[in-house]
Short mmCIF file of C-alpha atoms in Angstrom, two decimals:
data_model
loop_
_atom_site.label_atom_id
_atom_site.label_comp_id
_atom_site.label_asym_id
_atom_site.label_seq_id
_atom_site.Cartn_x
_atom_site.Cartn_y
_atom_site.Cartn_z
CA MET A 1 0.42 -47.88 -5.74
CA LYS A 2 3.91 -46.65 -4.90
CA LEU A 3 7.17 -46.90 -6.78
CA ILE A 4 10.49 -46.13 -5.13
CA GLN A 5 12.84 -44.54 -7.63
CA LYS A 6 16.25 -46.15 -7.87
CA THR A 7 19.23 -44.86 -9.78
CA LEU A 8 19.57 -46.92 -12.93
CA ILE A 9 23.15 -48.12 -12.94
CA VAL A 10 23.40 -49.25 -16.50
CA LEU A 11 25.61 -48.95 -19.48
CA ILE A 12 23.81 -47.35 -22.37
CA LEU A 13 25.09 -46.95 -25.86
CA LEU A 14 24.04 -43.98 -27.93
CA LEU A 15 23.48 -44.34 -31.63
CA TYR A 16 24.24 -41.05 -33.36
CA ILE A 17 22.91 -40.47 -36.85
CA ASN A 18 24.81 -37.93 -38.88
CA CYS A 19 23.37 -37.68 -42.37
CA GLN A 20 26.37 -35.66 -43.50
CA ASN A 21 28.86 -38.33 -42.47
CA LEU A 22 28.11 -41.89 -43.50
CA GLY A 23 31.24 -43.34 -41.95
CA LEU A 24 31.45 -45.35 -38.76
CA GLU A 25 33.48 -44.16 -35.83
CA GLU A 26 33.52 -45.54 -32.31
CA LYS A 27 34.88 -43.69 -29.31
CA LYS A 28 35.02 -45.09 -25.79
CA LYS A 29 35.21 -42.23 -23.32
CA ASP A 30 34.57 -43.91 -19.99
CA ASN A 31 33.11 -47.07 -18.52
CA THR A 32 29.51 -45.92 -18.85
CA SER A 33 29.07 -45.27 -22.53
CA ILE A 34 30.34 -45.61 -26.06
CA LEU A 35 29.36 -43.09 -28.73
CA ALA A 36 29.10 -44.06 -32.38
CA LEU A 37 28.42 -42.49 -35.75
CA ALA A 38 26.26 -44.57 -38.07
CA ALA A 39 24.69 -44.27 -41.48
CA LEU A 40 20.96 -43.68 -41.89
CA THR A 41 19.22 -46.74 -43.24
CA THR A 42 15.89 -47.53 -44.85
CA SER A 43 12.67 -48.38 -43.04
CA GLN A 44 11.36 -51.83 -42.30
CA ASN A 45 7.85 -52.74 -43.39
CA THR A 46 6.29 -55.20 -40.95
CA SER A 47 5.11 -55.00 -37.35
CA ASN A 48 2.82 -56.79 -34.97
CA THR A 49 2.58 -55.84 -31.31
CA ILE A 50 0.07 -53.05 -30.82
CA GLY A 51 0.59 -50.43 -28.09
CA SER A 52 -1.92 -48.24 -26.28
CA THR A 53 -4.17 -46.11 -28.47
CA ASN A 54 -4.91 -43.32 -25.98
CA ASN A 55 -3.55 -40.16 -27.62
CA THR A 56 -4.42 -37.82 -24.74
CA SER A 57 -1.24 -36.28 -23.34
CA SER A 58 -0.52 -35.26 -19.76
CA THR A 59 -0.68 -31.63 -20.92
CA SER A 60 -4.48 -31.70 -20.86
CA ARG A 61 -5.24 -34.27 -18.17
CA THR A 62 -5.99 -34.01 -14.50
CA LYS A 63 -3.58 -35.25 -11.88
CA GLN A 64 -5.84 -38.25 -11.26
CA GLN A 65 -5.84 -39.18 -14.93
CA VAL A 66 -2.06 -38.95 -15.11
CA LEU A 67 -1.78 -41.09 -11.98
CA GLU A 68 -4.10 -43.73 -13.41
CA ASP A 69 -2.06 -43.81 -16.61
CA TYR A 70 1.12 -44.23 -14.58
CA ASN A 71 -0.30 -47.07 -12.51
CA THR A 72 -1.89 -48.87 -15.44
CA TYR A 73 0.63 -48.41 -18.23
CA TYR A 74 3.95 -47.50 -16.62
CA LEU A 75 3.87 -49.82 -13.62
CA GLY A 76 1.77 -52.24 -15.66
CA SER A 77 4.55 -52.54 -18.25
CA ASN A 78 7.14 -53.86 -15.79
CA VAL A 79 8.90 -57.00 -17.02
CA THR A 80 10.46 -59.33 -14.48
CA SER A 81 13.09 -61.95 -15.21
CA SER A 82 10.44 -64.64 -15.00
CA ASN A 83 8.04 -63.09 -17.52
CA LEU A 84 10.86 -61.96 -19.80
CA GLY A 85 10.94 -65.59 -20.89
CA TRP A 86 14.35 -65.48 -22.55
CA THR A 87 15.05 -68.92 -24.01
CA GLY A 88 18.64 -68.33 -25.11
CA SER A 89 22.09 -68.83 -23.64
CA THR A 90 25.65 -67.79 -24.33
CA SER A 91 26.45 -71.49 -24.21
CA GLY A 92 26.14 -72.58 -27.80
CA CYS A 93 25.46 -68.95 -28.83
CA ASN A 94 21.71 -69.38 -28.75
CA ALA A 95 20.09 -65.95 -29.12
CA GLY A 96 16.71 -67.41 -28.20
CA THR A 97 13.49 -65.44 -27.98
CA VAL A 98 11.56 -63.49 -25.37
CA SER A 99 7.90 -63.80 -24.50
CA SER A 100 5.23 -61.98 -26.45
CA ASP A 101 4.28 -60.40 -23.12
CA ALA A 102 7.75 -58.85 -22.84
CA ASP A 103 7.51 -57.45 -26.37
CA SER A 104 4.06 -56.02 -25.69
CA LYS A 105 5.26 -54.35 -22.51
CA VAL A 106 8.23 -52.77 -24.27
CA ALA A 107 5.79 -51.19 -26.75
CA MET A 108 3.48 -50.25 -23.86
CA ARG A 109 6.24 -48.42 -22.00
CA ILE A 110 7.51 -46.57 -25.05
CA ASN A 111 3.93 -45.53 -25.79
CA TYR A 112 3.46 -44.44 -22.18
CA PHE A 113 6.38 -42.02 -22.41
CA ARG A 114 5.29 -40.74 -25.81
CA ARG A 115 1.71 -40.20 -24.65
CA GLN A 116 2.86 -38.00 -21.76
CA THR A 117 4.40 -35.58 -24.25
CA GLY A 118 1.40 -35.52 -26.57
CA LEU A 119 3.06 -37.62 -29.27
CA PRO A 120 1.12 -40.41 -31.02
CA ASP A 121 1.37 -43.55 -28.89
CA LEU A 122 0.97 -46.23 -31.52
CA ILE A 123 4.49 -47.69 -31.56
CA THR A 124 4.55 -51.36 -32.51
CA ILE A 125 7.18 -54.11 -32.39
CA ASP A 126 8.62 -55.08 -35.77
CA SER A 127 8.68 -58.87 -35.76
CA SER A 128 10.78 -59.03 -38.93
CA VAL A 129 13.93 -57.89 -37.10
CA GLN A 130 13.38 -59.72 -33.81
CA SER A 131 15.92 -62.48 -34.45
CA LYS A 132 18.60 -59.96 -35.38
CA ALA A 133 17.88 -57.81 -32.33
CA GLN A 134 18.14 -60.91 -30.13
CA GLU A 135 21.48 -61.74 -31.73
CA ALA A 136 22.73 -58.21 -31.03
CA ALA A 137 21.80 -58.50 -27.36
CA LEU A 138 23.49 -61.90 -27.18
CA ILE A 139 26.73 -60.53 -28.66
CA MET A 140 26.81 -57.87 -25.94
CA LEU A 141 26.19 -60.43 -23.21
CA ALA A 142 28.72 -62.95 -24.50
CA ASN A 143 31.45 -60.32 -24.75
CA ASN A 144 30.48 -58.28 -21.69
CA THR A 145 30.58 -55.07 -23.72
CA LEU A 146 28.56 -52.65 -25.80
CA THR A 147 29.43 -51.80 -29.38
CA HIS A 148 27.59 -50.71 -32.50
CA THR A 149 30.23 -52.39 -34.65
CA PRO A 150 30.77 -55.98 -33.47
CA THR A 151 33.64 -57.72 -35.22
CA SER A 152 33.59 -61.24 -36.60
CA THR A 153 36.13 -62.30 -33.97
CA MET A 154 33.70 -61.62 -31.12
CA THR A 155 32.04 -64.50 -29.31
CA CYS A 156 28.58 -65.32 -30.73
CA TYR A 157 29.04 -62.95 -33.65
CA THR A 158 26.47 -63.03 -36.47
CA SER A 159 26.05 -60.68 -39.38
CA GLY A 160 22.41 -60.15 -38.39
CA GLY A 161 23.41 -59.27 -34.85
CA ALA A 162 26.00 -56.83 -36.16
CA GLU A 163 23.38 -55.18 -38.36
CA ALA A 164 21.02 -54.76 -35.43
CA ALA A 165 23.78 -53.43 -33.18
CA GLY A 166 24.42 -50.68 -35.71
CA LYS A 167 20.79 -49.58 -35.75
CA SER A 168 19.78 -49.89 -32.10
CA ASN A 169 19.87 -48.23 -28.74
CA LEU A 170 21.87 -50.64 -26.58
CA ALA A 171 21.82 -51.06 -22.81
CA PHE A 172 23.70 -53.25 -20.36
CA GLY A 173 22.26 -53.86 -16.89
CA THR A 174 18.58 -53.71 -17.79
CA GLN A 175 16.21 -55.64 -20.02
CA ALA A 176 12.95 -55.14 -21.90
CA SER A 177 10.85 -52.26 -20.53
CA GLY A 178 13.43 -51.46 -17.85
CA SER A 179 15.77 -50.48 -20.66
CA VAL A 180 13.14 -48.12 -22.07
CA THR A 181 13.19 -46.16 -18.81
CA ALA A 182 17.00 -46.17 -18.84
CA TYR A 183 16.97 -44.69 -22.35
CA ILE A 184 14.53 -41.95 -21.32
CA GLN A 185 16.63 -41.17 -18.25
CA ASP A 186 19.81 -41.06 -20.35
CA SER A 187 22.19 -40.56 -17.43
CA GLY A 188 25.97 -40.63 -17.73
CA SER A 189 28.61 -38.17 -18.85
CA ASN A 190 28.50 -39.31 -22.47
CA ASN A 191 24.75 -38.83 -22.84
CA ALA A 192 24.50 -35.06 -22.61
CA ALA A 193 22.51 -34.99 -25.86
CA VAL A 194 19.92 -37.48 -24.47
CA GLY A 195 20.04 -39.25 -27.80
CA HIS A 196 18.41 -42.45 -26.53
CA ARG A 197 15.48 -40.40 -25.24
CA ARG A 198 15.24 -38.50 -28.47
CA TRP A 199 15.03 -41.63 -30.61
CA LEU A 200 12.16 -43.03 -28.51
CA LEU A 201 10.41 -39.63 -28.55
CA TYR A 202 11.16 -39.01 -32.22
CA SER A 203 8.07 -37.45 -33.81
CA LYS A 204 8.28 -39.66 -36.92
CA LEU A 205 8.93 -42.95 -35.10
CA ASP A 206 6.33 -45.58 -35.98
CA ARG A 207 7.79 -48.87 -34.68
CA VAL A 208 10.87 -50.44 -33.14
CA GLY A 209 12.63 -53.78 -33.03
CA HIS A 210 13.30 -55.44 -29.69
CA GLY A 211 15.81 -57.95 -28.39
CA SER A 212 16.68 -58.76 -24.79
CA THR A 213 18.66 -61.18 -22.70
CA THR A 214 18.57 -61.07 -18.92
CA SER A 215 20.81 -58.00 -19.06
CA PRO A 216 21.81 -56.48 -22.42
CA ASN A 217 19.01 -54.99 -24.45
CA ALA A 218 18.69 -53.79 -28.04
CA ILE A 219 15.89 -51.55 -29.27
CA TRP A 220 16.15 -51.06 -33.02
CA VAL A 221 15.26 -47.43 -33.81
CA ILE A 222 16.97 -46.61 -37.09
CA GLY A 223 14.90 -46.60 -40.28
CA TYR A 224 11.51 -46.25 -38.64
CA SER A 225 10.33 -42.80 -39.68
CA LYS A 226 6.91 -43.29 -41.23
CA GLY A 227 4.84 -42.19 -38.27
CA ASN A 228 1.83 -39.88 -38.69
CA THR A 229 3.01 -36.29 -38.34
CA LEU A 230 -0.39 -34.62 -38.84
CA ASN A 231 -1.41 -34.37 -35.18
CA LEU A 232 1.79 -33.55 -33.36
CA PRO A 233 2.06 -31.43 -30.21
CA GLU A 234 3.48 -27.91 -30.39
CA PHE A 235 6.60 -29.14 -28.61
CA VAL A 236 7.97 -32.27 -26.97
CA SER A 237 9.62 -31.95 -23.58
CA TRP A 238 10.80 -34.24 -20.85
CA PRO A 239 9.59 -33.92 -18.24
CA PRO A 240 6.46 -32.89 -20.13
CA LYS A 241 4.10 -30.01 -19.58
CA GLY A 242 1.47 -30.71 -16.93
CA PHE A 243 1.39 -33.26 -14.13
CA VAL A 244 4.35 -35.67 -14.00
CA PRO A 245 5.14 -38.46 -11.50
CA ASN A 246 8.22 -37.25 -9.65
CA THR A 247 9.81 -40.69 -10.01
CA LEU A 248 10.18 -39.95 -13.73
CA ALA A 249 11.65 -36.45 -13.44
CA PHE A 250 15.25 -37.17 -14.35
CA ALA A 251 18.30 -34.92 -14.05
CA ARG A 252 18.40 -33.86 -17.68
CA TRP A 253 15.46 -31.85 -19.04
CA SER A 254 14.91 -31.57 -22.78
CA PHE A 255 12.79 -29.65 -25.29
CA SER A 256 12.25 -30.16 -29.02
CA ILE A 257 9.94 -29.03 -31.80
CA PRO A 258 8.54 -32.13 -33.54
CA ASN A 259 9.06 -32.56 -37.28
CA GLN A 260 10.82 -29.19 -37.57
CA SER A 261 14.46 -28.24 -38.03
CA ALA A 262 14.47 -26.02 -34.96
CA ASN A 263 17.63 -24.06 -34.20
CA PHE A 264 18.37 -23.66 -30.49
CA SER A 265 21.79 -22.04 -30.88
CA ASN A 266 20.55 -18.62 -29.73
CA ALA A 267 17.81 -19.85 -27.43
CA THR A 268 17.75 -18.82 -23.78
CA ILE A 269 16.35 -21.10 -21.06
CA THR A 270 15.20 -19.91 -17.65
CA MET A 271 13.24 -21.65 -14.91
CA THR A 272 11.46 -20.50 -11.78
CA ASN A 273 9.87 -22.34 -8.88
CA SER A 274 6.39 -21.81 -7.47
CA THR A 275 7.52 -18.71 -5.54
CA GLY A 276 9.03 -17.13 -8.64
CA ALA A 277 12.63 -17.70 -7.56
CA ASN A 278 15.07 -18.48 -10.34
CA ILE A 279 16.36 -22.02 -10.76
CA THR A 280 20.05 -22.35 -11.55
CA LEU A 281 20.61 -24.51 -14.59
CA THR A 282 23.43 -25.84 -16.73
CA ARG A 283 22.86 -26.02 -20.45
CA GLU A 284 24.32 -28.94 -22.37
CA PRO A 285 26.01 -28.35 -25.74
CA ILE A 286 23.70 -28.46 -28.76
CA SER A 287 24.12 -31.75 -30.62
CA ASN A 288 21.86 -32.39 -33.59
CA GLY A 289 21.40 -35.69 -35.40
CA TYR A 290 19.37 -37.72 -32.89
CA GLY A 291 15.74 -37.66 -34.00
CA ASP A 292 14.30 -34.14 -33.67
CA ASN A 293 16.62 -31.23 -32.89
CA THR A 294 16.64 -30.74 -29.12
CA VAL A 295 18.01 -28.50 -26.41
CA VAL A 296 19.05 -30.10 -23.10
CA TRP A 297 19.74 -28.62 -19.67
CA ILE A 298 20.23 -29.70 -16.05
CA PRO A 299 18.34 -27.63 -13.47
CA SER A 300 19.61 -27.69 -9.89
CA GLY A 301 17.61 -28.19 -6.72
CA ILE A 302 14.63 -29.91 -8.35
CA SER A 303 12.56 -31.65 -5.71
CA THR A 304 11.67 -35.21 -6.71
CA THR A 305 10.87 -36.54 -3.24
CA ASN A 306 8.20 -34.13 -2.00
CA THR A 307 4.92 -35.59 -0.85
CA THR A 308 3.15 -32.42 -2.02
CA ASP A 309 2.98 -31.10 -5.58
CA VAL A 310 5.86 -28.93 -6.81
CA THR A 311 5.49 -26.71 -9.88
CA TYR A 312 8.27 -25.31 -12.05
CA ARG A 313 7.89 -22.84 -14.91
CA VAL A 314 10.10 -23.19 -17.99
CA ASN A 315 10.72 -20.25 -20.32
CA ILE A 316 12.54 -20.81 -23.61
CA THR A 317 13.06 -17.79 -25.85
CA GLY A 318 14.77 -17.28 -29.17
CA VAL A 319 13.99 -20.62 -30.85
CA THR A 320 14.45 -20.26 -34.60
CA ILE A 321 12.26 -22.28 -36.98
CA GLU A 322 13.19 -21.42 -40.56
CA THR A 323 12.92 -17.61 -40.57
CA THR A 324 10.67 -17.30 -37.50
CA THR A 325 11.77 -16.83 -33.90
CA LYS A 326 9.46 -18.20 -31.23
CA ASP A 327 9.22 -18.26 -27.43
CA TYR A 328 7.69 -20.98 -25.25
CA THR A 329 6.47 -21.09 -21.65
CA TYR A 330 5.08 -24.11 -19.85
CA ASP A 331 4.61 -25.46 -16.32
CA VAL A 332 5.70 -28.84 -15.00
CA THR A 333 4.03 -30.06 -11.82
CA LEU A 334 5.77 -32.95 -10.11
CA PHE A 335 3.71 -35.13 -7.81
CA LYS A 336 4.28 -38.23 -5.73
CA PRO A 337 2.51 -41.18 -7.39
#
């Protein structure tokens, strides 16, 4: 089964958690993104929609197994406008609901991405915040904007929607599971830290809230940090170690150490192709505060359209974890699904 990759032209809003600064600040830098600072909040306690329970990552699977996972769980989690089932409308400010199938497929897609990295893939949908997440998505649609701090003067404003907006990844131009892919891609000049990706691949994440209209989307990520941290991978990268569908190899590459306060300030990143030739790369500024500490870079000349497999080697040296300095090497093999 084939999937043609298309550039996701969406507006995505990055929620930045800074535990040292509990104030709120909003900065609009261009027409693709708004960055915000928000306070860390407490966890929710209820959930319902169960994701996949296969904890085998792509780092230890054959190409065929990775392909089957892609076809079954990535392509299988697609949500169309018809099966989204949104019952709301900006007319009358009705936030409505989405289908249980849409919720399940949002969890399925998040779990798909987590599984590829070796993270636990048991993310569930928290039903207790669904109405608020729907209200947040409706506010964005009714006002044709994205903001973590909706004001009471905005069309279709509710206090619940405002709360959800302050605790969620927000996207405009996609819905449901399509937004999950947009968050993992994290394109745009304001998303150098890949914060959306990092929240969905956060090692302690155990569930999310979900709200969607036919365009704006809200995935509540703040306060969900009770995930099992006993069986975590050595590192979390995107694209991950091992075989990876080339349709999901996005421009920005990232690397983190789960459940550790890793320091990448003095780390050096190099990449080579299958012939050993060096890959030119641009490193993004270090920006902590989004899930696990992460280093991000943009390699040039990566082939994502080849019909044959292409392997790249990543070397990261000088990563400091407490008083220890560690080095990491791994291979990423891109293939056409």
